Backbone as JSON Lines, residues from 0, in Angstrom:
{"i":0,"aa":"M","n":[1.12,-0.89,-0.06],"ca":[0.3,0.02,0.15],"c":[0.96,0.97,-0.31]}
{"i":1,"aa":"T","n":[0.58,2.34,0.02],"ca":[0.89,3.31,-1.02],"c":[1.21,4.48,0.6]}
{"i":2,"aa":"P","n":[2.25,5.21,0.61],"ca":[1.89,5.74,1.8],"c":[1.04,7.2,1.93]}
{"i":3,"aa":"D","n":[0.19,8.29,2.33],"ca":[-0.45,9.03,2.06],"c":[0.37,9.85,2.03]}
{"i":4,"aa":"W","n":[1.88,10.18,1.46],"ca":[2.49,12.03,2.82],"c":[3.26,11.08,0.89]}
{"i":5,"aa":"W","n":[3.66,10.35,0.36],"ca":[4.5,9.77,-0.4],"c":[4.07,10.23,-1.97]}
{"i":6,"aa":"W","n":[3.0,11.07,-2.84],"ca":[2.33,10.84,-4.05],"c":[2.35,12.13,-3.87]}
{"i":7,"aa":"P","n":[1.84,12.59,-3.71],"ca":[2.26,14.43,-4.3],"c":[3.73,15.07,-4.09]}
{"i":8,"aa":"L","n":[4.11,13.84,-3.45],"ca":[5.79,14.76,-3.22],"c":[6.26,14.2,-4.77]}
{"i":9,"aa":"V","n":[5.92,13.44,-6.32],"ca":[5.9,13.03,-7.1],"c":[6.32,13.56,-8.23]}
{"i":10,"aa":"C","n":[7.31,14.12,-8.86],"ca":[7.17,14.63,-10.24],"c":[7.64,13.76,-11.23]}
{"i":11,"aa":"C","n":[7.09,14.0,-12.37],"ca":[8.17,13.34,-13.71],"c":[9.26,13.36,-14.43]}
{"i":12,"aa":"P","n":[10.5,13.24,-14.24],"ca":[11.98,13.52,-14.46],"c":[11.79,14.0,-16.46]}
{"i":13,"aa":"G","n":[10.84,14.36,-16.93],"ca":[10.43,14.47,-18.18],"c":[10.46,16.31,-18.18]}
{"i":14,"aa":"C","n":[9.89,16.57,-16.88],"ca":[8.5,18.48,-17.64],"c":[9.27,18.68,-16.11]}
{"i":15,"aa":"G","n":[9.05,18.05,-15.17],"ca":[9.2,18.66,-13.41],"c":[7.72,19.04,-12.71]}
{"i":16,"aa":"L","n":[6.72,18.06,-13.71],"ca":[5.67,19.01,-12.86],"c":[4.71,18.03,-12.47]}
{"i":17,"aa":"P","n":[3.92,16.98,-11.72],"ca":[3.08,16.26,-11.04],"c":[2.28,15.57,-12.15]}
{"i":18,"aa":"P","n":[2.01,14.63,-12.43],"ca":[2.14,13.0,-13.27],"c":[0.66,13.02,-13.55]}
{"i":19,"aa":"G","n":[-0.22,12.87,-12.96],"ca":[-1.65,12.42,-12.51],"c":[-1.49,10.95,-12.62]}
{"i":20,"aa":"D","n":[-2.89,10.82,-12.66],"ca":[-3.32,9.04,-12.3],"c":[-2.32,8.31,-13.06]}
{"i":21,"aa":"S","n":[-2.99,8.72,-14.39],"ca":[-3.48,7.91,-15.37],"c":[-2.16,6.9,-16.29]}
{"i":22,"aa":"G","n":[-1.41,7.16,-15.18],"ca":[0.26,5.72,-16.43],"c":[0.86,6.4,-17.33]}
{"i":23,"aa":"R","n":[0.15,7.25,-17.76],"ca":[1.04,8.72,-18.37],"c":[1.65,10.2,-17.82]}
{"i":24,"aa":"C","n":[2.38,10.91,-17.34],"ca":[2.12,11.95,-17.38],"c":[1.59,13.19,-17.71]}
{"i":25,"aa":"A","n":[0.09,14.01,-17.91],"ca":[-0.56,14.95,-18.23],"c":[0.0,16.17,-18.42]}
{"i":26,"aa":"N","n":[0.89,16.0,-18.9],"ca":[2.04,17.29,-19.42],"c":[2.77,17.09,-20.18]}
{"i":27,"aa":"C","n":[3.43,16.32,-20.34],"ca":[4.9,15.86,-21.33],"c":[3.99,14.24,-22.43]}
{"i":28,"aa":"G","n":[3.32,13.39,-20.9],"ca":[3.33,12.82,-22.06],"c":[4.05,11.15,-21.93]}
{"i":29,"aa":"R","n":[4.66,11.81,-20.69],"ca":[5.43,10.99,-20.22],"c":[5.81,9.32,-19.94]}
{"i":30,"aa":"L","n":[5.64,7.96,-20.35],"ca":[5.38,7.5,-19.15],"c":[5.64,6.61,-18.24]}
{"i":31,"aa":"Y","n":[4.94,5.91,-16.99],"ca":[5.03,5.39,-15.8],"c":[4.03,4.56,-15.24]}
{"i":32,"aa":"E","n":[5.24,3.2,-14.74],"ca":[4.12,2.34,-14.24],"c":[4.25,2.38,-12.86]}
{"i":33,"aa":"R","n":[2.74,2.14,-12.22],"ca":[2.52,2.34,-10.52],"c":[2.27,1.37,-10.67]}
{"i":34,"aa":"V","n":[3.32,0.25,-9.32],"ca":[2.63,-1.25,-8.53],"c":[2.61,-0.08,-7.18]}
{"i":35,"aa":"D","n":[1.8,-0.27,-6.2],"ca":[2.21,-0.83,-4.76],"c":[2.76,0.75,-4.05]}
{"i":36,"aa":"N","n":[4.16,0.59,-4.03],"ca":[4.84,1.95,-3.38],"c":[6.12,1.48,-4.56]}
{"i":37,"aa":"V","n":[5.6,1.51,-5.32],"ca":[6.89,1.99,-6.34],"c":[5.94,2.7,-8.02]}
{"i":38,"aa":"I","n":[7.03,3.5,-8.3],"ca":[7.04,4.04,-9.28],"c":[8.14,3.79,-11.31]}
{"i":39,"aa":"K","n":[7.95,3.11,-12.08],"ca":[8.74,3.03,-12.63],"c":[8.91,3.99,-13.85]}
{"i":40,"aa":"W","n":[9.75,5.23,-13.8],"ca":[9.6,5.69,-15.53],"c":[10.25,4.76,-16.17]}
{"i":41,"aa":"S","n":[9.58,5.32,-17.4],"ca":[10.21,4.32,-18.82],"c":[10.67,5.63,-18.87]}
{"i":42,"aa":"T","n":[11.97,5.4,-19.09],"ca":[12.88,7.2,-19.99],"c":[14.52,5.53,-20.03]}
{"i":43,"aa":"T","n":[15.26,6.36,-20.48],"ca":[16.64,5.83,-20.88],"c":[17.51,6.72,-21.0]}
{"i":44,"aa":"L","n":[18.95,6.28,-20.86],"ca":[19.82,7.33,-21.17],"c":[20.62,6.75,-22.22]}
{"i":45,"aa":"P","n":[20.71,8.26,-23.61],"ca":[20.67,7.56,-24.84],"c":[22.66,7.12,-24.6]}
{"i":46,"aa":"G","n":[22.8,6.76,-25.1],"ca":[24.73,5.78,-25.33],"c":[25.19,5.26,-23.93]}
{"i":47,"aa":"V","n":[24.22,4.64,-22.87],"ca":[25.63,4.79,-22.38],"c":[24.8,3.13,-22.68]}
{"i":48,"aa":"P","n":[25.84,1.81,-23.04],"ca":[26.04,0.67,-22.91],"c":[25.66,0.14,-21.76]}
{"i":49,"aa":"A","n":[24.79,-1.51,-21.8],"ca":[24.71,-1.93,-20.61],"c":[25.71,-2.91,-19.73]}
{"i":50,"aa":"A","n":[26.03,-3.39,-18.95],"ca":[27.31,-4.72,-18.61],"c":[27.02,-6.16,-19.32]}
{"i":51,"aa":"P","n":[27.57,-6.26,-20.63],"ca":[27.86,-7.71,-20.36],"c":[26.84,-8.54,-19.85]}
{"i":52,"aa":"R","n":[25.73,-9.1,-19.8],"ca":[25.81,-10.34,-18.93],"c":[26.26,-11.83,-19.43]}
{"i":53,"aa":"W","n":[27.39,-12.25,-20.32],"ca":[27.55,-13.18,-19.98],"c":[29.46,-12.76,-19.06]}
{"i":54,"aa":"R","n":[29.72,-12.23,-18.76],"ca":[30.63,-12.0,-17.51],"c":[30.54,-13.49,-16.08]}
{"i":55,"aa":"A","n":[29.26,-12.83,-15.57],"ca":[28.14,-13.82,-14.87],"c":[28.95,-15.41,-14.26]}
{"i":56,"aa":"F","n":[29.24,-15.71,-15.78],"ca":[29.23,-17.37,-15.97],"c":[30.51,-17.43,-16.17]}
{"i":57,"aa":"T","n":[31.39,-16.49,-17.11],"ca":[33.38,-17.3,-16.56],"c":[33.59,-17.04,-15.42]}
{"i":58,"aa":"D","n":[33.29,-15.74,-15.01],"ca":[34.12,-15.71,-13.64],"c":[33.75,-16.79,-12.14]}
{"i":59,"aa":"P","n":[35.11,-18.03,-12.44],"ca":[34.74,-18.78,-11.34],"c":[34.53,-18.93,-9.92]}
{"i":60,"aa":"L","n":[34.78,-17.54,-9.53],"ca":[34.27,-16.64,-8.18],"c":[33.36,-16.07,-8.14]}
{"i":61,"aa":"R","n":[32.46,-15.61,-8.94],"ca":[31.25,-15.92,-8.32],"c":[29.99,-16.35,-8.92]}
{"i":62,"aa":"S","n":[30.16,-18.05,-9.11],"ca":[29.48,-19.43,-8.98],"c":[28.62,-18.65,-7.21]}
{"i":63,"aa":"P","n":[27.14,-18.91,-7.63],"ca":[26.08,-18.97,-6.8],"c":[26.4,-20.12,-5.48]}
{"i":64,"aa":"V","n":[27.28,-20.83,-6.39],"ca":[27.38,-22.25,-5.1],"c":[28.64,-22.82,-4.61]}
{"i":65,"aa":"L","n":[29.37,-21.64,-4.84],"ca":[30.34,-21.37,-3.95],"c":[29.77,-20.92,-2.15]}
{"i":66,"aa":"P","n":[31.0,-21.71,-1.15],"ca":[30.83,-22.06,0.15],"c":[31.21,-20.55,0.83]}
{"i":67,"aa":"F","n":[31.98,-20.27,0.57],"ca":[31.8,-18.2,1.26],"c":[30.48,-17.49,0.59]}
{"i":68,"aa":"R","n":[30.05,-17.93,-0.46],"ca":[29.09,-16.66,-1.67],"c":[28.14,-17.31,-0.8]}
{"i":69,"aa":"Y","n":[27.54,-18.69,-0.61],"ca":[26.87,-18.93,0.1],"c":[26.62,-18.36,1.94]}
{"i":70,"aa":"L","n":[27.35,-18.58,1.9],"ca":[27.53,-18.27,4.27],"c":[27.31,-16.89,3.94]}
{"i":71,"aa":"T","n":[28.14,-15.55,2.67],"ca":[28.14,-15.05,3.09],"c":[26.72,-13.63,2.29]}
{"i":72,"aa":"R","n":[25.72,-14.7,2.03],"ca":[24.93,-14.6,0.82],"c":[23.18,-14.47,2.75]}
{"i":73,"aa":"L","n":[23.46,-15.56,2.84],"ca":[22.61,-16.31,3.78],"c":[22.65,-15.09,5.59]}
{"i":74,"aa":"R","n":[23.68,-14.26,5.14],"ca":[23.91,-13.37,6.4],"c":[23.81,-12.49,6.45]}
{"i":75,"aa":"T","n":[23.73,-12.37,4.77],"ca":[23.5,-10.59,4.21],"c":[21.91,-10.18,4.55]}
{"i":76,"aa":"E","n":[21.49,-11.58,4.4],"ca":[20.09,-11.46,3.93],"c":[19.66,-11.45,4.8]}
{"i":77,"aa":"G","n":[20.18,-12.7,6.76],"ca":[19.77,-12.1,8.42],"c":[20.52,-9.91,8.69]}
{"i":78,"aa":"Y","n":[20.86,-9.92,8.69],"ca":[21.19,-7.82,8.33],"c":[20.1,-7.83,7.88]}
{"i":79,"aa":"Y","n":[19.66,-7.66,6.65],"ca":[18.28,-6.52,5.89],"c":[17.21,-7.16,6.09]}
{"i":80,"aa":"Q","n":[17.07,-8.59,6.78],"ca":[15.68,-8.36,8.11],"c":[15.74,-7.63,9.1]}
{"i":81,"aa":"R","n":[17.01,-7.16,9.13],"ca":[16.89,-6.54,10.69],"c":[16.56,-5.58,10.19]}
{"i":82,"aa":"T","n":[16.57,-4.04,9.33],"ca":[16.54,-3.3,9.14],"c":[15.36,-3.21,9.64]}
{"i":83,"aa":"I","n":[14.44,-4.18,8.73],"ca":[13.51,-3.72,9.5],"c":[12.24,-4.09,10.7]}
{"i":84,"aa":"S","n":[13.43,-4.76,11.42],"ca":[12.81,-5.22,13.07],"c":[13.04,-4.36,13.87]}
{"i":85,"aa":"D","n":[14.4,-4.4,13.37],"ca":[15.79,-4.03,14.13],"c":[15.36,-2.78,14.86]}
{"i":86,"aa":"Y","n":[14.77,-2.53,15.72],"ca":[14.81,-1.11,16.42],"c":[16.2,-0.31,16.72]}
{"i":87,"aa":"H","n":[16.76,-1.59,18.28],"ca":[18.29,-1.01,18.32],"c":[19.12,-0.8,17.45]}
{"i":88,"aa":"L","n":[18.85,-0.93,15.79],"ca":[20.27,-1.51,15.51],"c":[19.74,0.42,14.31]}
{"i":89,"aa":"A","n":[18.71,0.15,14.34],"ca":[18.04,1.29,13.68],"c":[18.51,2.77,14.0]}
{"i":90,"aa":"W","n":[18.4,2.99,15.64],"ca":[19.0,3.51,16.77],"c":[20.11,3.26,16.99]}
{"i":91,"aa":"R","n":[21.61,2.71,15.78],"ca":[22.53,2.37,16.75],"c":[22.79,3.33,15.04]}
{"i":92,"aa":"W","n":[22.63,3.19,13.83],"ca":[22.68,3.42,12.86],"c":[22.75,5.35,13.06]}
{"i":93,"aa":"A","n":[21.12,5.72,13.49],"ca":[21.3,7.1,13.36],"c":[21.47,8.16,13.56]}
{"i":94,"aa":"S","n":[22.23,7.49,15.77],"ca":[23.35,7.63,16.19],"c":[24.68,7.7,15.46]}
{"i":95,"aa":"H","n":[24.85,7.12,14.51],"ca":[26.24,7.29,13.77],"c":[26.57,8.28,13.35]}
{"i":96,"aa":"Y","n":[25.51,8.19,12.16],"ca":[25.42,9.03,10.97],"c":[24.2,10.62,10.6]}
{"i":97,"aa":"L","n":[23.44,10.69,11.57],"ca":[22.3,11.07,12.43],"c":[22.54,12.53,13.02]}
{"i":98,"aa":"A","n":[23.74,11.99,14.03],"ca":[24.02,12.35,15.38],"c":[24.09,14.45,15.72]}
{"i":99,"aa":"D","n":[24.24,15.18,14.36],"ca":[24.79,15.77,14.3],"c":[23.32,16.87,13.64]}
{"i":100,"aa":"L","n":[22.69,16.03,12.91],"ca":[21.23,16.94,12.6],"c":[19.78,16.65,13.03]}
{"i":101,"aa":"P","n":[19.2,18.37,13.41],"ca":[18.69,18.34,13.95],"c":[17.13,17.84,13.41]}
{"i":102,"aa":"L","n":[16.86,16.91,12.61],"ca":[15.97,16.26,12.07],"c":[14.95,15.4,13.42]}
{"i":103,"aa":"P","n":[13.4,16.67,13.48],"ca":[12.74,15.8,13.16],"c":[12.4,14.63,13.38]}
{"i":104,"aa":"P","n":[11.55,13.76,14.21],"ca":[11.35,12.37,13.89],"c":[10.36,12.12,12.67]}
{"i":105,"aa":"S","n":[9.03,12.98,12.65],"ca":[8.84,12.9,11.38],"c":[9.14,13.3,10.32]}
{"i":106,"aa":"A","n":[10.55,14.11,10.35],"ca":[10.78,14.38,9.07],"c":[10.43,13.29,7.57]}
{"i":107,"aa":"T","n":[10.81,14.24,6.83],"ca":[11.48,13.57,4.63],"c":[12.19,14.03,4.5]}
{"i":108,"aa":"V","n":[12.83,12.49,4.24],"ca":[13.56,11.99,3.9],"c":[14.08,11.28,2.33]}
{"i":109,"aa":"L","n":[14.86,12.01,1.8],"ca":[15.24,10.5,0.27],"c":[16.01,10.6,-0.07]}
{"i":110,"aa":"D","n":[16.73,9.32,-0.09],"ca":[17.63,8.36,-0.12],"c":[17.98,8.24,-1.2]}
{"i":111,"aa":"F","n":[18.79,8.38,-2.06],"ca":[18.88,8.52,-2.87],"c":[19.75,7.63,-3.69]}
{"i":112,"aa":"G","n":[19.49,6.57,-4.66],"ca":[19.93,5.76,-4.96],"c":[20.65,4.8,-3.43]}
{"i":113,"aa":"C","n":[19.26,4.71,-3.42],"ca":[18.82,3.51,-2.26],"c":[19.45,2.02,-2.16]}
{"i":114,"aa":"G","n":[19.62,1.5,-3.37],"ca":[19.64,0.23,-3.73],"c":[18.53,-1.47,-3.42]}
{"i":115,"aa":"R","n":[18.94,-1.51,-2.55],"ca":[17.8,-2.67,-2.33],"c":[16.29,-1.61,-1.28]}
{"i":116,"aa":"G","n":[17.21,-0.84,-0.89],"ca":[16.75,0.03,0.19],"c":[17.02,0.25,2.06]}
{"i":117,"aa":"R","n":[18.9,-0.54,2.6],"ca":[19.05,-0.76,3.52],"c":[18.31,0.66,4.49]}
{"i":118,"aa":"N","n":[19.07,1.7,4.0],"ca":[19.01,2.8,4.55],"c":[17.21,3.71,4.71]}
{"i":119,"aa":"V","n":[16.3,3.29,4.21],"ca":[14.87,3.16,3.61],"c":[14.26,2.82,4.72]}
{"i":120,"aa":"A","n":[14.3,1.28,5.03],"ca":[14.23,0.71,6.52],"c":[14.46,0.94,7.91]}
{"i":121,"aa":"L","n":[16.14,1.27,7.92],"ca":[15.98,2.2,8.42],"c":[15.41,3.35,9.48]}
{"i":122,"aa":"M","n":[15.07,4.29,8.38],"ca":[14.71,5.15,9.12],"c":[13.09,5.39,8.77]}
{"i":123,"aa":"T","n":[12.53,4.24,8.44],"ca":[11.54,4.79,8.77],"c":[10.6,3.79,9.76]}
{"i":124,"aa":"Q","n":[11.32,2.38,10.22],"ca":[11.66,2.23,12.05],"c":[11.8,3.35,12.9]}
{"i":125,"aa":"L","n":[12.76,4.36,12.19],"ca":[12.67,5.8,13.75],"c":[11.73,6.49,13.7]}
{"i":126,"aa":"G","n":[10.6,6.66,12.57],"ca":[9.66,7.44,12.4],"c":[9.33,8.45,10.9]}
{"i":127,"aa":"H","n":[10.53,8.27,10.99],"ca":[10.86,9.39,9.37],"c":[9.49,9.28,8.1]}
{"i":128,"aa":"R","n":[9.94,10.31,7.4],"ca":[8.83,9.76,6.23],"c":[9.42,9.66,4.74]}
{"i":129,"aa":"V","n":[10.17,7.95,4.84],"ca":[11.37,8.05,3.46],"c":[10.91,7.65,2.39]}
{"i":130,"aa":"A","n":[11.29,7.99,1.37],"ca":[11.06,7.54,-0.25],"c":[12.2,7.53,-0.7]}
{"i":131,"aa":"G","n":[12.75,6.36,-1.52],"ca":[13.55,5.65,-1.62],"c":[13.75,5.77,-3.69]}
{"i":132,"aa":"H","n":[14.55,6.28,-4.51],"ca":[14.97,6.8,-5.35],"c":[16.13,5.82,-6.01]}
{"i":133,"aa":"E","n":[15.92,5.06,-7.63],"ca":[17.13,4.16,-8.28],"c":[16.93,3.91,-9.63]}
{"i":134,"aa":"L","n":[17.85,3.5,-9.76],"ca":[17.49,3.36,-11.13],"c":[16.84,2.35,-11.68]}
{"i":135,"aa":"S","n":[16.77,1.13,-10.65],"ca":[15.29,-0.03,-11.65],"c":[15.06,-0.79,-9.72]}
{"i":136,"aa":"P","n":[14.02,-1.65,-9.93],"ca":[12.91,-0.88,-9.14],"c":[13.73,-2.5,-8.03]}
{"i":137,"aa":"H","n":[13.66,-2.87,-7.17],"ca":[14.08,-4.07,-6.43],"c":[13.34,-5.23,-6.16]}
{"i":138,"aa":"P","n":[13.06,-6.27,-6.17],"ca":[11.71,-6.61,-5.07],"c":[11.59,-6.57,-3.98]}
{"i":139,"aa":"W","n":[13.1,-6.5,-3.35],"ca":[12.63,-6.41,-1.14],"c":[12.0,-5.43,-0.62]}
{"i":140,"aa":"W","n":[11.96,-4.55,-1.62],"ca":[10.88,-3.18,-1.79],"c":[9.26,-3.71,-0.69]}
{"i":141,"aa":"S","n":[8.93,-4.25,-1.74],"ca":[7.62,-4.96,-1.27],"c":[7.63,-4.99,-0.26]}
{"i":142,"aa":"R","n":[8.34,-5.15,0.48],"ca":[8.99,-4.99,2.5],"c":[8.38,-4.19,3.2]}
{"i":143,"aa":"L","n":[8.86,-2.8,2.57],"ca":[9.05,-1.59,3.16],"c":[7.92,-0.99,2.15]}
{"i":144,"aa":"R","n":[6.63,-1.64,2.88],"ca":[5.15,-0.71,2.9],"c":[5.23,1.45,3.62]}
{"i":145,"aa":"G","n":[5.92,1.03,4.1],"ca":[5.89,2.59,4.93],"c":[6.77,3.82,3.87]}
{"i":146,"aa":"S","n":[7.09,3.13,3.12],"ca":[7.55,4.73,2.51],"c":[7.37,4.1,0.87]}
{"i":147,"aa":"G","n":[8.02,4.93,-0.17],"ca":[7.66,5.14,-2.08],"c":[8.81,5.18,-2.27]}
{"i":148,"aa":"F","n":[8.83,4.61,-3.17],"ca":[9.8,3.81,-4.45],"c":[10.3,4.6,-5.5]}
{"i":149,"aa":"Q","n":[10.74,5.61,-6.46],"ca":[10.46,5.14,-7.77],"c":[11.89,4.68,-8.74]}
{"i":150,"aa":"T","n":[12.17,4.34,-9.43],"ca":[12.72,4.22,-10.83],"c":[12.58,5.03,-11.61]}
{"i":151,"aa":"S","n":[13.86,5.43,-12.23],"ca":[13.91,6.8,-13.44],"c":[15.41,7.24,-13.51]}
{"i":152,"aa":"D","n":[16.62,6.86,-15.03],"ca":[18.24,7.16,-14.87],"c":[17.45,9.13,-15.51]}
{"i":153,"aa":"A","n":[16.55,10.01,-15.16],"ca":[16.7,10.8,-16.08],"c":[17.2,11.58,-15.76]}
{"i":154,"aa":"E","n":[18.16,13.15,-16.44],"ca":[18.93,14.41,-15.75],"c":[17.9,14.68,-14.43]}
{"i":155,"aa":"R","n":[16.24,14.57,-14.18],"ca":[16.16,16.1,-13.81],"c":[15.86,14.66,-12.35]}
{"i":156,"aa":"L","n":[15.18,14.69,-11.09],"ca":[15.33,14.15,-10.5],"c":[13.7,14.14,-10.03]}
{"i":157,"aa":"P","n":[12.8,13.22,-10.7],"ca":[11.5,13.1,-10.93],"c":[10.77,13.7,-8.84]}
{"i":158,"aa":"W","n":[11.66,14.63,-8.24],"ca":[10.46,14.02,-7.1],"c":[9.93,16.37,-7.19]}
{"i":159,"aa":"A","n":[9.25,16.94,-6.31],"ca":[9.03,17.85,-5.52],"c":[9.85,19.0,-5.89]}
{"i":160,"aa":"S","n":[9.79,20.17,-5.89],"ca":[10.57,20.43,-5.6],"c":[10.75,21.21,-4.17]}
{"i":161,"aa":"A","n":[12.02,21.3,-2.87],"ca":[11.95,21.3,-2.05],"c":[11.24,20.22,-1.33]}
{"i":162,"aa":"A","n":[10.91,19.31,-1.58],"ca":[10.01,18.48,-1.35],"c":[10.54,17.25,1.23]}
{"i":163,"aa":"F","n":[11.68,17.41,1.0],"ca":[12.92,16.4,1.31],"c":[13.44,17.87,2.51]}
{"i":164,"aa":"D","n":[13.04,17.25,3.79],"ca":[14.02,18.09,4.77],"c":[15.34,16.84,4.79]}
{"i":165,"aa":"L","n":[15.51,16.04,4.72],"ca":[17.08,15.84,4.03],"c":[17.08,14.61,3.24]}
{"i":166,"aa":"V","n":[18.3,14.77,2.21],"ca":[18.14,13.48,1.3],"c":[19.85,12.94,1.12]}
{"i":167,"aa":"V","n":[19.85,11.99,1.59],"ca":[21.01,11.24,1.77],"c":[21.33,10.36,0.87]}
{"i":168,"aa":"E","n":[22.84,10.3,0.79],"ca":[23.68,9.71,-0.94],"c":[23.89,8.99,0.52]}
{"i":169,"aa":"V","n":[24.47,7.21,-0.03],"ca":[25.26,6.97,0.48],"c":[25.31,5.84,-0.19]}
{"i":170,"aa":"G","n":[26.94,6.54,-0.92],"ca":[27.91,5.42,-2.22],"c":[27.35,5.3,-3.03]}
{"i":171,"aa":"V","n":[26.66,6.43,-4.39],"ca":[26.41,6.72,-5.46],"c":[27.75,7.97,-6.48]}
{"i":172,"aa":"L","n":[27.89,8.15,-6.14],"ca":[28.19,8.94,-7.3],"c":[29.69,8.3,-7.86]}
{"i":173,"aa":"H","n":[30.27,7.02,-6.86],"ca":[31.49,6.17,-8.4],"c":[30.99,5.14,-9.02]}
{"i":174,"aa":"Y","n":[29.36,5.38,-8.95],"ca":[29.39,4.19,-9.38],"c":[28.98,5.41,-11.12]}
{"i":175,"aa":"L","n":[28.94,6.53,-11.03],"ca":[28.67,6.74,-12.11],"c":[30.18,7.28,-12.86]}
{"i":176,"aa":"S","n":[30.22,7.08,-14.49],"ca":[31.56,7.44,-15.8],"c":[31.1,9.17,-15.95]}
{"i":177,"aa":"P","n":[32.03,8.65,-15.97],"ca":[32.51,10.57,-15.88],"c":[31.34,11.73,-17.27]}
{"i":178,"aa":"P","n":[30.49,10.82,-18.36],"ca":[30.54,11.15,-19.4],"c":[29.1,11.39,-18.3]}
{"i":179,"aa":"R","n":[28.02,10.6,-17.95],"ca":[27.09,10.61,-17.62],"c":[27.25,11.32,-15.29]}
{"i":180,"aa":"A","n":[28.09,11.33,-15.23],"ca":[28.39,12.47,-13.79],"c":[28.76,14.41,-14.44]}
{"i":181,"aa":"E","n":[29.67,14.4,-15.75],"ca":[29.54,16.15,-16.3],"c":[27.76,16.18,-16.17]}
{"i":182,"aa":"R","n":[26.79,15.36,-17.14],"ca":[25.84,15.08,-16.91],"c":[25.4,16.14,-15.75]}
{"i":183,"aa":"H","n":[24.95,15.88,-14.67],"ca":[24.45,15.85,-13.36],"c":[25.38,17.21,-12.54]}
{"i":184,"aa":"K","n":[26.62,17.66,-12.97],"ca":[26.9,18.29,-12.94],"c":[26.52,19.45,-12.08]}
{"i":185,"aa":"I","n":[26.26,20.14,-11.03],"ca":[25.94,21.48,-10.32],"c":[25.3,22.52,-10.98]}
{"i":186,"aa":"G","n":[25.04,23.48,-11.0],"ca":[25.15,25.08,-11.05],"c":[25.73,24.87,-13.49]}
{"i":187,"aa":"R","n":[25.55,23.77,-13.94],"ca":[25.45,24.32,-15.59],"c":[24.46,24.9,-16.4]}
{"i":188,"aa":"A","n":[24.23,24.76,-17.28],"ca":[23.25,26.42,-17.59],"c":[22.86,25.16,-18.14]}
């Protein structure tokens, strides 16, 4: 179920206006798909090639049946489950990352480059209204019912202006190629 506070914050990544409820932006006509708490915009960046999928099958250390990969996956799944239900973990995370910020408990937060949603889950446990933004959806987001997510790789962020009290970005910028990072430069004309 989509949280009530989330939908008014959503804007089209093409024109920057509220998109409307029809699956198509009422202003510019850009298509989107809305399923529960996730909006997936149908946009692509030209000239950005997809990574070849064959590499996963030719690298022996990427085999999913190796014991250390299995144990690592099991441990990771346990940690992500704790981000939903372990308040002490959320409190410790916040005391480290948000200690000096005057952030009220009901603050609206954007996790830019949220990935699977670890920080979204932790901040939701603390009472914040949290939205996530990523290039592609993750199946785990369906567990985070109190939060909303959007996927878009457009140059304009699909959110209303000044909609958030805090924007969190953890480990995102180093994933951008130099040409793509150049397109997102702050202060460009």
